[in-house]
Amino acid sequence: MMRQRRLGNSGLHVSVIGLGCWGMSHAYGPAEERESLATLEKALDLGINFLDTADVYGHGHNERLIARVLKTRRPEAVVATKFGFVGEEHGAVGVCGRPDYVRTACEGSLKRLGIDVIDLYYLPRRDPGVPIEETVGAMQRNRSLIDRLNRLSRTCGHSPAQLALAWLLARDPSIVPIPGMKRRPYLTENAAAADLRLRPETLAALDALGEGVAGERHNAQNLRFVEK
């Protein structure tokens, strides 16, 4: 069974690896509803109980999708959903944290999820910006780091994703990674990372790679909502 960790000071105990559900409704190529539902079921079977979604994912579709699984498996799941992203005319996106909006957004998420209580409800980000020249330079440096990570994964006999997840878990007992997954093979692969115990020399090599990462994890548009 999947190990668990206490999530910050919340009192929630979640699987050491969560399931990011965005790709089941919006990102990373076309979504397959039947496979998405099977992936959610498989996650709970594996003990991955931390399901992360947002009201904006697929304009509510993602929460409604998860609700179909929660109908029979609510006690097994820790449900996290986000609010705050609001669409504006011509596709612009803003962040809203007004009390009246929060209440309305929360009521909408509860209805779509078909539950009485949201286990973790949070506003994910706020706003600075990054010059495009820095982003282009970062892309070139990061390509070299990816090549080094691939070589290290071949040496260790684990996938790059498994190495990255095991490295995160080893860094601090409060860290709970939530990789986005929408197909069962990736779910099984990533879940196996929970049981990996990396050698000190492998952790040191991954630390060195992490220190060399350049740039931000979001594009310029999304960086406007990231608080540093």
Short mmCIF file of C-alpha atoms in Angstrom, two decimals:
data_model
loop_
_atom_site.label_atom_id
_atom_site.label_comp_id
_atom_site.label_asym_id
_atom_site.label_seq_id
_atom_site.Cartn_x
_atom_site.Cartn_y
_atom_site.Cartn_z
CA MET A 1 0.00 0.00 0.00
CA MET A 2 1.18 3.50 -0.79
CA ARG A 3 2.94 5.34 2.05
CA GLN A 4 1.34 8.53 3.37
CA ARG A 5 2.50 11.89 4.67
CA ARG A 6 0.89 14.61 6.71
CA LEU A 7 0.14 17.54 4.42
CA GLY A 8 1.64 20.60 6.10
CA ASN A 9 -0.33 21.69 9.16
CA SER A 10 -3.67 20.69 7.69
CA GLY A 11 -4.06 17.44 9.59
CA LEU A 12 -4.69 15.68 6.26
CA HIS A 13 -2.79 12.48 5.56
CA VAL A 14 -2.23 11.91 1.86
CA SER A 15 -0.36 9.45 -0.33
CA VAL A 16 3.27 10.46 -0.85
CA ILE A 17 2.45 10.84 -4.55
CA GLY A 18 -0.75 12.56 -5.63
CA LEU A 19 -2.68 12.52 -8.89
CA GLY A 20 -2.88 15.75 -10.89
CA CYS A 21 -6.07 15.49 -12.94
CA TRP A 22 -5.75 18.51 -15.27
CA GLY A 23 -4.78 16.44 -18.32
CA MET A 24 -8.01 14.45 -18.08
CA SER A 25 -9.97 17.51 -19.20
CA HIS A 26 -7.75 20.12 -20.75
CA ALA A 27 -4.00 19.71 -21.27
CA TYR A 28 -1.40 17.31 -22.73
CA GLY A 29 -3.38 16.29 -25.79
CA PRO A 30 -6.88 14.84 -26.26
CA ALA A 31 -8.48 13.29 -23.19
CA GLU A 32 -10.14 9.87 -23.22
CA GLU A 33 -12.97 9.79 -20.69
CA ARG A 34 -13.07 6.02 -20.26
CA GLU A 35 -9.31 5.87 -19.70
CA SER A 36 -9.46 8.84 -17.34
CA LEU A 37 -12.08 7.17 -15.18
CA ALA A 38 -10.10 3.93 -15.18
CA THR A 39 -6.99 5.87 -14.17
CA LEU A 40 -8.81 7.48 -11.24
CA GLU A 41 -10.06 4.09 -10.10
CA LYS A 42 -6.60 2.56 -10.49
CA ALA A 43 -5.05 5.39 -8.48
CA LEU A 44 -7.34 4.67 -5.53
CA ASP A 45 -6.66 0.93 -5.91
CA LEU A 46 -2.94 1.70 -5.57
CA GLY A 47 -3.53 3.82 -2.49
CA ILE A 48 -2.99 7.15 -4.29
CA ASN A 49 -5.70 9.05 -2.45
CA PHE A 50 -4.68 12.68 -3.16
CA LEU A 51 -6.71 13.90 -6.15
CA ASP A 52 -5.88 17.43 -7.31
CA THR A 53 -8.21 19.40 -9.59
CA ALA A 54 -9.53 22.95 -10.12
CA ASP A 55 -12.75 24.62 -11.14
CA VAL A 56 -11.06 26.01 -14.25
CA TYR A 57 -9.92 22.60 -15.57
CA GLY A 58 -12.13 22.02 -18.58
CA HIS A 59 -14.50 24.73 -17.31
CA GLY A 60 -15.76 22.42 -14.55
CA HIS A 61 -15.52 19.17 -16.54
CA ASN A 62 -12.64 17.88 -14.43
CA GLU A 63 -14.55 18.20 -11.16
CA ARG A 64 -17.61 16.53 -12.70
CA LEU A 65 -15.41 13.70 -13.98
CA ILE A 66 -13.92 13.09 -10.54
CA ALA A 67 -17.43 13.17 -9.05
CA ARG A 68 -18.30 10.03 -10.99
CA VAL A 69 -15.63 8.12 -9.07
CA LEU A 70 -16.35 9.82 -5.74
CA LYS A 71 -19.94 8.54 -5.85
CA THR A 72 -18.72 5.13 -4.71
CA ARG A 73 -15.24 5.86 -3.33
CA ARG A 74 -15.46 9.17 -1.45
CA PRO A 75 -14.07 7.79 1.87
CA GLU A 76 -10.86 6.72 0.09
CA ALA A 77 -10.10 10.11 -1.46
CA VAL A 78 -8.59 13.37 -0.28
CA VAL A 79 -9.99 15.93 -2.71
CA ALA A 80 -8.05 19.13 -3.44
CA THR A 81 -9.48 21.75 -5.76
CA LYS A 82 -8.35 25.25 -6.64
CA PHE A 83 -10.10 28.51 -7.35
CA GLY A 84 -9.15 32.03 -8.38
CA PHE A 85 -8.52 31.88 -12.12
CA VAL A 86 -11.17 33.90 -13.93
CA GLY A 87 -11.55 34.30 -17.67
CA GLU A 88 -11.93 37.72 -19.20
CA GLU A 89 -12.92 38.93 -22.66
CA HIS A 90 -10.64 37.91 -25.57
CA GLY A 91 -9.11 35.06 -23.58
CA ALA A 92 -7.31 37.13 -20.95
CA VAL A 93 -6.95 35.46 -17.55
CA GLY A 94 -6.95 37.09 -14.14
CA VAL A 95 -6.89 36.04 -10.50
CA CYS A 96 -9.74 36.84 -8.13
CA GLY A 97 -9.75 36.43 -4.36
CA ARG A 98 -12.74 38.54 -3.38
CA PRO A 99 -14.76 37.00 -0.51
CA ASP A 100 -18.00 36.98 -2.51
CA TYR A 101 -16.26 35.27 -5.43
CA VAL A 102 -14.67 32.67 -3.12
CA ARG A 103 -18.06 31.70 -1.70
CA THR A 104 -19.60 31.40 -5.15
CA ALA A 105 -16.64 29.41 -6.50
CA CYS A 106 -16.67 27.05 -3.52
CA GLU A 107 -20.39 26.38 -3.88
CA GLY A 108 -19.87 25.61 -7.56
CA SER A 109 -17.05 23.17 -6.87
CA LEU A 110 -19.03 21.38 -4.16
CA LYS A 111 -21.95 20.94 -6.56
CA ARG A 112 -19.79 19.68 -9.44
CA LEU A 113 -17.84 17.30 -7.20
CA GLY A 114 -21.03 16.03 -5.59
CA ILE A 115 -19.59 16.25 -2.07
CA ASP A 116 -20.37 18.12 1.14
CA VAL A 117 -16.81 19.02 2.12
CA ILE A 118 -13.71 19.89 0.07
CA ASP A 119 -10.69 18.50 1.89
CA LEU A 120 -8.23 21.08 0.56
CA TYR A 121 -9.44 24.30 -1.08
CA TYR A 122 -6.82 26.80 -2.15
CA LEU A 123 -5.87 29.83 -4.21
CA PRO A 124 -2.76 28.72 -6.13
CA ARG A 125 -0.92 31.85 -7.30
CA ARG A 126 -0.40 35.57 -7.75
CA ASP A 127 1.73 37.77 -10.05
CA PRO A 128 5.29 38.87 -11.37
CA GLY A 129 6.81 38.75 -14.95
CA VAL A 130 9.94 37.52 -16.75
CA PRO A 131 11.84 38.99 -19.75
CA ILE A 132 11.58 36.69 -22.78
CA GLU A 133 15.38 36.76 -23.28
CA GLU A 134 15.83 34.97 -19.97
CA THR A 135 13.34 32.30 -20.97
CA VAL A 136 15.12 31.54 -24.27
CA GLY A 137 18.50 31.25 -22.55
CA ALA A 138 17.00 28.98 -19.92
CA MET A 139 15.62 26.61 -22.57
CA GLN A 140 19.12 26.01 -23.99
CA ARG A 141 20.67 25.30 -20.59
CA ASN A 142 17.82 23.01 -19.54
CA ARG A 143 18.18 20.84 -22.66
CA SER A 144 21.65 19.82 -21.47
CA LEU A 145 20.28 19.00 -18.00
CA ILE A 146 17.58 16.77 -19.49
CA ASP A 147 20.23 14.82 -21.42
CA ARG A 148 22.20 14.30 -18.20
CA LEU A 149 19.06 13.16 -16.36
CA ASN A 150 18.32 10.63 -19.12
CA ARG A 151 21.85 9.21 -18.85
CA LEU A 152 21.52 8.93 -15.08
CA SER A 153 18.17 7.16 -15.40
CA ARG A 154 19.67 4.57 -17.73
CA THR A 155 22.50 3.96 -15.26
CA CYS A 156 20.10 3.52 -12.32
CA GLY A 157 17.53 1.44 -14.20
CA HIS A 158 14.64 3.77 -13.38
CA SER A 159 12.73 6.19 -15.58
CA PRO A 160 13.51 9.93 -15.42
CA ALA A 161 10.08 10.53 -13.91
CA GLN A 162 10.70 7.95 -11.18
CA LEU A 163 14.07 9.49 -10.37
CA ALA A 164 12.56 12.98 -10.17
CA LEU A 165 9.74 11.84 -7.88
CA ALA A 166 12.01 9.78 -5.62
CA TRP A 167 14.40 12.74 -5.38
CA LEU A 168 11.58 15.07 -4.34
CA LEU A 169 10.35 12.60 -1.71
CA ALA A 170 13.86 12.30 -0.28
CA ARG A 171 14.36 16.05 0.04
CA ASP A 172 11.84 16.69 2.80
CA PRO A 173 9.11 14.63 4.53
CA SER A 174 6.63 17.47 3.99
CA ILE A 175 6.84 17.27 0.17
CA VAL A 176 3.98 15.54 -1.67
CA PRO A 177 4.50 15.67 -5.46
CA ILE A 178 1.38 15.67 -7.65
CA PRO A 179 2.41 14.60 -11.17
CA GLY A 180 -0.23 15.01 -13.84
CA MET A 181 -1.36 11.63 -15.19
CA LYS A 182 -4.29 10.55 -17.35
CA ARG A 183 -3.31 6.99 -18.38
CA ARG A 184 -2.78 3.88 -16.27
CA PRO A 185 0.73 2.94 -17.51
CA TYR A 186 2.12 6.30 -16.35
CA LEU A 187 0.20 6.01 -13.10
CA THR A 188 1.76 2.62 -12.35
CA GLU A 189 5.23 3.84 -13.31
CA ASN A 190 5.03 6.93 -11.13
CA ALA A 191 3.48 5.09 -8.18
CA ALA A 192 6.52 2.80 -8.07
CA ALA A 193 8.68 5.83 -7.25
CA ALA A 194 7.18 5.89 -3.75
CA ASP A 195 9.20 2.80 -2.86
CA LEU A 196 12.51 3.89 -4.40
CA ARG A 197 15.40 4.53 -2.03
CA LEU A 198 18.09 6.30 -4.01
CA ARG A 199 21.78 5.90 -3.21
CA PRO A 200 23.55 8.92 -1.71
CA GLU A 201 25.62 9.38 -4.86
CA THR A 202 22.47 9.36 -7.01
CA LEU A 203 20.81 11.94 -4.76
CA ALA A 204 23.95 14.08 -4.97
CA ALA A 205 23.90 13.87 -8.76
CA LEU A 206 20.23 14.88 -8.84
CA ASP A 207 20.93 17.74 -6.42
CA ALA A 208 23.56 19.01 -8.82
CA LEU A 209 21.11 18.80 -11.71
CA GLY A 210 18.48 20.65 -9.72
CA GLU A 211 20.88 23.48 -8.94
CA GLY A 212 21.57 23.90 -12.64
CA VAL A 213 17.96 24.36 -13.73
CA ALA A 214 17.48 27.73 -15.37
CA GLY A 215 14.31 29.74 -15.77
CA GLU A 216 10.81 29.24 -14.46
CA ARG A 217 8.45 26.25 -14.51
CA HIS A 218 5.66 28.31 -16.12
CA ASN A 219 5.43 30.30 -19.32
CA ALA A 220 5.35 34.09 -19.30
CA GLN A 221 1.52 34.21 -19.22
CA ASN A 222 1.19 31.89 -16.21
CA LEU A 223 4.11 33.48 -14.38
CA ARG A 224 1.97 36.53 -13.84
CA PHE A 225 0.11 34.57 -11.17
CA VAL A 226 3.09 33.01 -9.39
CA GLU A 227 4.07 34.51 -6.06
CA LYS A 228 7.79 34.44 -5.33
#
